[in-house]
Short mmCIF file of C-alpha atoms in Angstrom, two decimals:
data_model
loop_
_atom_site.label_atom_id
_atom_site.label_comp_id
_atom_site.label_asym_id
_atom_site.label_seq_id
_atom_site.Cartn_x
_atom_site.Cartn_y
_atom_site.Cartn_z
CA MET A 130 -0.05 0.06 -0.04
CA MET A 131 2.84 2.28 0.73
CA MET A 132 3.92 2.11 -2.86
CA MET A 133 0.55 2.83 -4.15
CA MET A 134 0.26 5.82 -1.89
CA GLU A 135 3.50 7.07 -3.27
CA THR A 136 1.92 6.53 -6.76
CA LEU A 137 -1.10 8.36 -5.89
CA MET A 138 0.77 11.34 -4.62
CA THR A 139 2.81 11.52 -7.67
CA GLN A 140 -0.10 11.30 -9.99
CA MET A 141 -2.02 13.83 -7.86
CA LYS A 142 0.62 16.52 -8.77
CA THR A 143 0.05 16.01 -12.44
CA SER A 144 -3.89 15.95 -11.83
CA ILE A 145 -3.63 19.01 -9.81
CA SER A 146 -2.00 21.00 -12.49
CA GLU A 147 -4.25 19.64 -15.25
CA VAL A 148 -7.43 20.50 -13.33
CA MET A 149 -6.34 23.90 -12.08
CA GLU A 150 -5.13 24.92 -15.50
CA THR A 151 -7.96 23.40 -17.72
CA MET A 152 -10.94 24.17 -15.54
CA PHE A 153 -9.73 27.28 -13.24
CA TYR A 154 -7.14 28.90 -15.47
CA TYR A 155 -4.60 28.94 -12.67
CA PRO A 156 -0.97 28.05 -13.16
CA VAL A 157 0.13 26.30 -9.90
CA GLU A 158 3.36 25.61 -7.89
CA ILE A 159 3.14 22.41 -5.76
CA ARG A 160 5.39 21.47 -2.82
CA GLY A 161 5.12 19.40 0.39
CA GLY A 162 3.93 20.75 3.76
CA THR A 163 1.47 20.49 6.49
CA PHE A 164 -2.34 20.37 5.85
CA ASP A 165 -3.18 22.04 9.23
CA HIS A 166 -1.24 25.22 7.99
CA VAL A 167 -4.30 25.91 5.56
CA PHE A 168 -7.04 23.92 7.18
CA ARG A 169 -6.61 25.88 10.56
CA SER A 170 -6.63 29.19 8.76
CA GLN A 171 -9.77 31.40 9.12
CA GLY A 172 -12.38 31.22 6.31
CA THR A 173 -11.34 28.01 4.86
CA THR A 174 -13.64 25.62 3.24
CA THR A 175 -12.86 21.82 3.32
CA ALA A 176 -14.11 19.19 0.97
CA ALA A 177 -13.68 15.50 1.53
CA ILE A 178 -14.25 12.38 -0.49
CA ARG A 179 -14.01 8.82 0.26
CA PHE A 180 -12.36 6.17 -2.02
CA SER A 181 -12.51 2.37 -2.06
CA GLY A 182 -10.72 -0.22 -4.43
CA PRO A 183 -7.16 -1.67 -4.24
CA PHE A 184 -7.08 0.27 -0.94
CA CYS A 185 -9.38 2.53 0.95
CA GLY A 186 -9.34 5.96 2.46
CA SER A 187 -10.20 9.53 2.17
CA ILE A 188 -8.91 12.77 0.63
CA HIS A 189 -9.48 16.19 2.12
CA LEU A 190 -8.99 19.55 0.15
CA ALA A 191 -8.88 22.87 2.02
CA ILE A 192 -9.36 26.08 0.22
CA PRO A 193 -9.29 29.71 1.63
CA GLU A 194 -12.44 31.59 0.98
CA ALA A 195 -11.04 34.29 -1.34
CA LEU A 196 -9.37 31.62 -3.47
CA LEU A 197 -12.42 29.53 -3.48
CA SER A 198 -14.61 32.42 -4.72
CA ALA A 199 -12.10 33.24 -7.36
CA MET A 200 -12.11 29.62 -8.57
CA ALA A 201 -15.77 29.51 -8.79
CA GLU A 202 -15.79 32.76 -10.78
CA ASN A 203 -13.34 31.32 -13.30
CA LEU A 204 -15.00 27.95 -13.37
CA MET A 205 -18.60 29.20 -14.21
CA GLY A 206 -17.65 32.53 -15.81
CA VAL A 207 -20.02 34.32 -13.31
CA GLU A 208 -19.11 37.42 -11.22
CA GLN A 209 -18.34 36.60 -7.76
CA GLU A 210 -20.96 38.84 -6.46
CA SER A 211 -23.77 36.82 -7.91
CA LEU A 212 -22.42 33.45 -6.64
CA GLY A 213 -24.47 31.58 -3.99
CA VAL A 214 -23.32 29.35 -1.21
CA GLU A 215 -24.21 26.19 -3.25
CA GLN A 216 -22.17 27.36 -6.20
CA ILE A 217 -19.09 28.18 -4.08
CA GLN A 218 -19.14 24.99 -1.92
CA GLY A 219 -20.05 23.05 -5.04
CA THR A 220 -16.78 24.34 -6.60
CA ALA A 221 -14.68 22.96 -3.78
CA THR A 222 -16.35 19.48 -4.07
CA GLU A 223 -16.03 19.50 -7.76
CA ALA A 224 -12.46 20.57 -7.70
CA LEU A 225 -11.71 17.73 -5.30
CA ASN A 226 -13.76 15.14 -7.32
CA MET A 227 -11.91 16.16 -10.54
CA ILE A 228 -8.45 15.97 -8.87
CA THR A 229 -9.23 12.78 -7.15
CA GLY A 230 -10.82 10.96 -10.09
CA ASN A 231 -8.24 12.08 -12.53
CA SER A 232 -5.49 11.02 -10.20
CA PHE A 233 -6.87 7.41 -9.67
CA SER A 234 -7.51 7.16 -13.35
CA ARG A 235 -3.83 7.84 -14.02
CA MET A 236 -2.91 4.88 -11.65
CA ASP A 237 -2.07 1.57 -12.99
CA ALA A 238 -4.25 -0.17 -10.53
CA PRO A 239 -5.23 -3.85 -10.83
CA SER A 240 -9.00 -3.03 -10.39
CA PRO A 241 -10.70 0.53 -10.49
CA PHE A 242 -11.22 2.76 -7.52
CA ASP A 243 -14.64 3.82 -6.66
CA LEU A 244 -15.14 7.14 -5.55
CA GLY A 245 -18.00 8.54 -3.06
CA ILE A 246 -19.83 11.66 -3.42
CA PRO A 247 -17.64 14.57 -2.35
CA VAL A 248 -18.96 16.72 0.64
CA VAL A 249 -18.07 19.85 2.33
CA THR A 250 -16.94 19.17 5.96
CA ASP A 251 -15.71 20.76 9.04
CA THR A 252 -14.03 17.63 10.35
CA ALA A 253 -10.37 17.55 10.13
CA PRO A 254 -8.54 14.51 8.61
CA GLY A 255 -7.65 12.19 11.39
CA ASN A 256 -3.88 12.38 11.23
CA PRO A 257 -2.68 14.14 8.04
CA CYS A 258 0.80 12.91 7.13
CA ARG A 259 3.15 15.25 5.72
CA ASP A 260 4.40 12.65 3.14
CA ASN A 261 0.73 12.49 1.84
CA THR A 262 0.02 16.13 1.78
CA LEU A 263 0.62 18.76 -1.07
CA ILE A 264 0.49 22.35 -0.78
CA ILE A 265 -0.80 24.16 -4.01
CA LYS A 266 0.23 27.77 -4.60
CA THR A 267 -1.84 29.82 -6.98
CA PRO A 268 -1.84 33.48 -7.87
CA ASP A 269 -4.83 33.92 -5.65
CA GLY A 270 -3.93 31.95 -2.60
CA THR A 271 -2.63 28.70 -1.37
CA MET A 272 -4.67 25.49 -0.75
CA ALA A 273 -3.80 22.04 0.53
CA ILE A 274 -4.70 18.54 -0.13
CA THR A 275 -4.07 15.30 1.91
CA ALA A 276 -4.73 11.66 1.38
CA GLU A 277 -5.41 9.32 4.35
CA PRO A 278 -5.45 5.65 3.66
CA GLU A 279 -7.47 3.40 6.04
CA MET B 72 -34.03 24.30 -35.16
CA ALA B 73 -32.16 24.79 -31.85
CA PHE B 74 -31.28 21.69 -29.83
CA SER B 75 -32.74 20.75 -26.49
CA ILE B 76 -30.00 19.59 -24.13
CA LEU B 77 -30.54 17.91 -20.80
CA LEU B 78 -27.54 18.36 -18.28
CA VAL B 79 -27.61 15.82 -15.34
CA ASP B 80 -25.24 16.49 -12.63
CA ASP B 81 -25.53 16.75 -8.85
CA SER B 82 -23.07 19.61 -8.86
CA LEU B 83 -24.66 22.96 -9.71
CA PRO B 84 -21.35 24.57 -10.71
CA MET B 85 -20.66 21.74 -13.15
CA ARG B 86 -24.16 22.17 -14.73
CA GLY B 87 -23.01 25.79 -15.15
CA VAL B 88 -19.84 24.89 -16.61
CA LEU B 89 -21.32 22.48 -19.12
CA LYS B 90 -23.99 25.20 -20.06
CA LYS B 91 -21.16 27.74 -20.47
CA THR B 92 -19.06 25.28 -22.52
CA PHE B 93 -21.94 24.31 -24.86
CA LYS B 94 -22.54 28.08 -25.50
CA ALA B 95 -18.91 28.70 -26.14
CA ALA B 96 -18.93 25.75 -28.44
CA GLY B 97 -21.58 27.23 -30.59
CA TYR B 98 -24.80 26.11 -29.00
CA SER B 99 -25.96 29.35 -27.59
CA SER B 100 -29.46 29.06 -28.86
CA ALA B 101 -29.96 25.64 -27.39
CA ALA B 102 -32.60 25.09 -24.72
CA PHE B 103 -31.16 23.86 -21.52
CA PHE B 104 -32.77 21.59 -19.14
CA GLU B 105 -31.21 20.56 -15.82
CA ALA B 106 -31.59 17.48 -13.47
CA ALA B 107 -29.49 16.71 -10.32
CA ASP B 108 -29.71 12.93 -10.70
CA GLY B 109 -31.04 10.19 -12.87
CA THR B 110 -34.46 9.98 -11.48
CA GLN B 111 -35.06 13.83 -12.03
CA ALA B 112 -33.53 13.35 -15.51
CA LEU B 113 -36.11 10.57 -16.37
CA ASP B 114 -38.93 12.86 -15.18
CA THR B 115 -37.59 15.72 -17.44
CA LEU B 116 -37.44 13.49 -20.32
CA ARG B 117 -40.94 12.33 -19.85
CA GLU B 118 -42.13 15.93 -20.01
CA ASN B 119 -39.94 17.64 -22.67
CA TRP B 120 -38.55 16.88 -26.11
CA ILE B 121 -34.72 16.22 -25.53
CA ASP B 122 -32.20 15.91 -28.32
CA ILE B 123 -29.22 14.88 -26.22
CA VAL B 124 -28.44 13.99 -22.51
CA ILE B 125 -25.16 14.98 -21.00
CA THR B 126 -24.75 13.11 -17.60
CA ASP B 127 -22.36 12.83 -14.92
CA TYR B 128 -21.37 9.33 -13.67
CA THR B 129 -21.13 9.66 -9.94
CA MET B 130 -24.40 11.05 -8.50
CA PRO B 131 -26.49 10.29 -5.42
CA GLY B 132 -29.50 8.03 -6.03
CA MET B 133 -29.56 7.03 -9.79
CA ASN B 134 -25.99 7.42 -11.20
CA GLY B 135 -25.23 8.05 -14.88
CA LEU B 136 -24.73 4.44 -15.75
CA GLU B 137 -28.12 3.54 -14.25
CA LEU B 138 -29.76 6.46 -16.10
CA LEU B 139 -28.23 5.24 -19.34
CA GLN B 140 -29.56 1.74 -18.57
CA ALA B 141 -33.09 3.09 -17.72
CA MET B 142 -33.22 5.11 -20.91
CA LYS B 143 -32.31 2.22 -23.06
CA LYS B 144 -35.22 0.16 -21.42
CA GLU B 145 -37.78 2.73 -22.47
CA GLU B 146 -38.68 2.65 -26.09
CA LEU B 147 -39.35 6.64 -26.17
CA PHE B 148 -35.79 7.36 -25.00
CA GLN B 149 -33.69 4.62 -26.70
CA GLU B 150 -32.79 6.93 -29.64
CA ILE B 151 -31.60 9.87 -27.48
CA PRO B 152 -27.87 10.08 -27.51
CA VAL B 153 -26.29 10.02 -24.04
CA VAL B 154 -22.80 11.48 -23.35
CA VAL B 155 -21.20 10.44 -19.85
CA VAL B 156 -19.15 13.27 -18.36
CA THR B 157 -16.89 11.80 -15.61
CA THR B 158 -13.43 11.98 -13.92
CA GLU B 159 -13.46 8.08 -14.40
CA GLY B 160 -10.69 7.25 -16.92
CA ASN B 161 -10.62 3.46 -16.14
CA ARG B 162 -10.78 1.43 -19.33
CA GLU B 163 -13.30 -1.04 -17.84
CA ARG B 164 -15.54 1.64 -16.78
CA VAL B 165 -15.41 3.46 -20.20
CA LYS B 166 -16.06 0.05 -21.77
CA GLN B 167 -19.13 -0.30 -19.39
CA PHE B 168 -20.48 2.99 -20.74
CA TYR B 169 -20.35 2.14 -24.36
CA GLU B 170 -21.65 -1.44 -23.82
CA ASN B 171 -24.62 0.22 -22.30
CA GLY B 172 -25.22 2.38 -25.36
CA ALA B 173 -23.43 5.80 -24.49
CA ALA B 174 -22.86 7.85 -27.62
CA GLY B 175 -19.90 9.33 -26.21
CA TYR B 176 -17.65 10.11 -23.16
CA ILE B 177 -16.04 13.22 -21.88
CA LYS B 178 -13.26 12.96 -19.21
CA LYS B 179 -12.89 15.79 -16.75
CA PRO B 180 -11.17 18.21 -16.94
CA PHE B 181 -12.30 19.09 -20.43
CA THR B 182 -11.78 21.86 -22.80
CA PRO B 183 -14.62 23.51 -24.90
CA GLU B 184 -12.92 22.25 -27.96
CA GLN B 185 -13.25 18.57 -26.79
CA VAL B 186 -16.93 19.10 -26.03
CA ARG B 187 -17.59 20.83 -29.35
CA ASP B 188 -15.87 18.00 -31.37
CA LEU B 189 -17.82 15.26 -29.64
CA ILE B 190 -21.27 17.03 -29.76
CA VAL B 191 -20.75 18.05 -33.52
CA ASP B 192 -20.05 14.32 -34.19
CA ILE B 193 -23.13 13.33 -32.61
CA LEU B 194 -25.66 16.10 -33.32
CA GLY B 195 -24.00 17.92 -36.22
CA GLU B 196 -23.26 21.72 -36.45
CA SER B 197 -25.57 23.99 -34.40
CA ASP B 198 -27.69 26.43 -35.97
CA ASP B 199 -25.65 29.03 -34.28
CA ASP B 200 -22.94 28.48 -36.90
CA ASP B 201 -25.18 29.70 -39.70
CA ASP B 202 -24.84 33.25 -38.52
CA GLY B 203 -21.07 33.12 -38.73
CA ASP B 204 -20.60 33.95 -34.92
CA VAL B 205 -18.87 30.74 -34.17
CA ASP B 206 -15.24 29.84 -35.01
CA ASP B 207 -15.20 26.36 -36.01
CA SER B 208 -11.44 26.18 -36.39
CA ASP B 209 -9.22 24.23 -34.04
CA GLU B 210 -8.13 27.31 -32.22
CA ASP B 211 -9.12 27.88 -28.60
CA LEU B 212 -12.72 28.83 -28.05
CA ASP B 213 -13.27 32.10 -26.24
CA PHE B 214 -15.21 31.92 -23.00
#
C-alpha cells in the first residue's frame, strides 16, 4: 500500500496542474507541507471524498474563501457577487472530485477505484501525514490536499 | 431548429460549466434543461423533447450508468444520444458506458474544444454556426 500511496501522490501532482489549468485557468506551484497550516486558517472551506478499491481511504482539500470564490468565478464565468453558497461550496467539491478521479484514473491499479460523493466538511482529517500532503500555490492563494489511507 | 440539451449532474457549478461550454462551443441558442440525478432526468425526459443527454457518472440516487440503462429500456428514450461526463478514466468503466449504449464520453477536466468536437460528431453543427458567430477552427474557443 505504501507504494500505491506514493504513486497516488505523484499522479495527484499532475492531476492538480491539469485540473487547475484547464478548468480554473490557474498556473500552480506544488510542494510538500502540512495540511493544518491551511486547514486551521480562518475562512477555509474543506471538501472530503472517500475512495475504495485496491485500498481505501479519504482525501481532503482545504481552500481559503477568497481563492475559492475566485475559482468559482473562473469555473462558471460568473461574477463573484452573484455566486451563492451552493455554487461556491460546489466548486470545492467539484475541484476535489476532478483531482481525485483524475489521479486514480492515472494509476495502473489492478482494479478500478470507486469514489464516493464529495462533501463539504468541518471535520479535520484524522492524522494528516506530511508525506501524503501537497500545498498548492496559485496567484490568488494557497490550498492544501491530503490523502489518508485506512 | 435549436437543440434541447439535458444536463444531469448533482453539482450546480458543473451544470453551469457545461452550459457555458456548450454556449462557447456554438450552441448558444440551445434550450437547456437541468437535473440533479438520474431520477429527475427521467422525469424531465418524460415531460420535454430532448435531443441529447449529458450526464455525470457519480451522483447520489440513480447514477449516470443507471440512467443510461433506464433510458435504453424505455422505447421513447432509446434513440436519444447520451454522453457521460466523468473523472473516471478507467478502461473497464469506459467500456461499460459504451456497452450500455453511451454515444460518447467526456473526461473531466475538459476543454470546450473537446466538448464541441464530440457534440458536433453526434448532433451535427449547431444552427448558431449559420450566422457566422462561431469559430469552427481548431483554435481555442473564447469563453
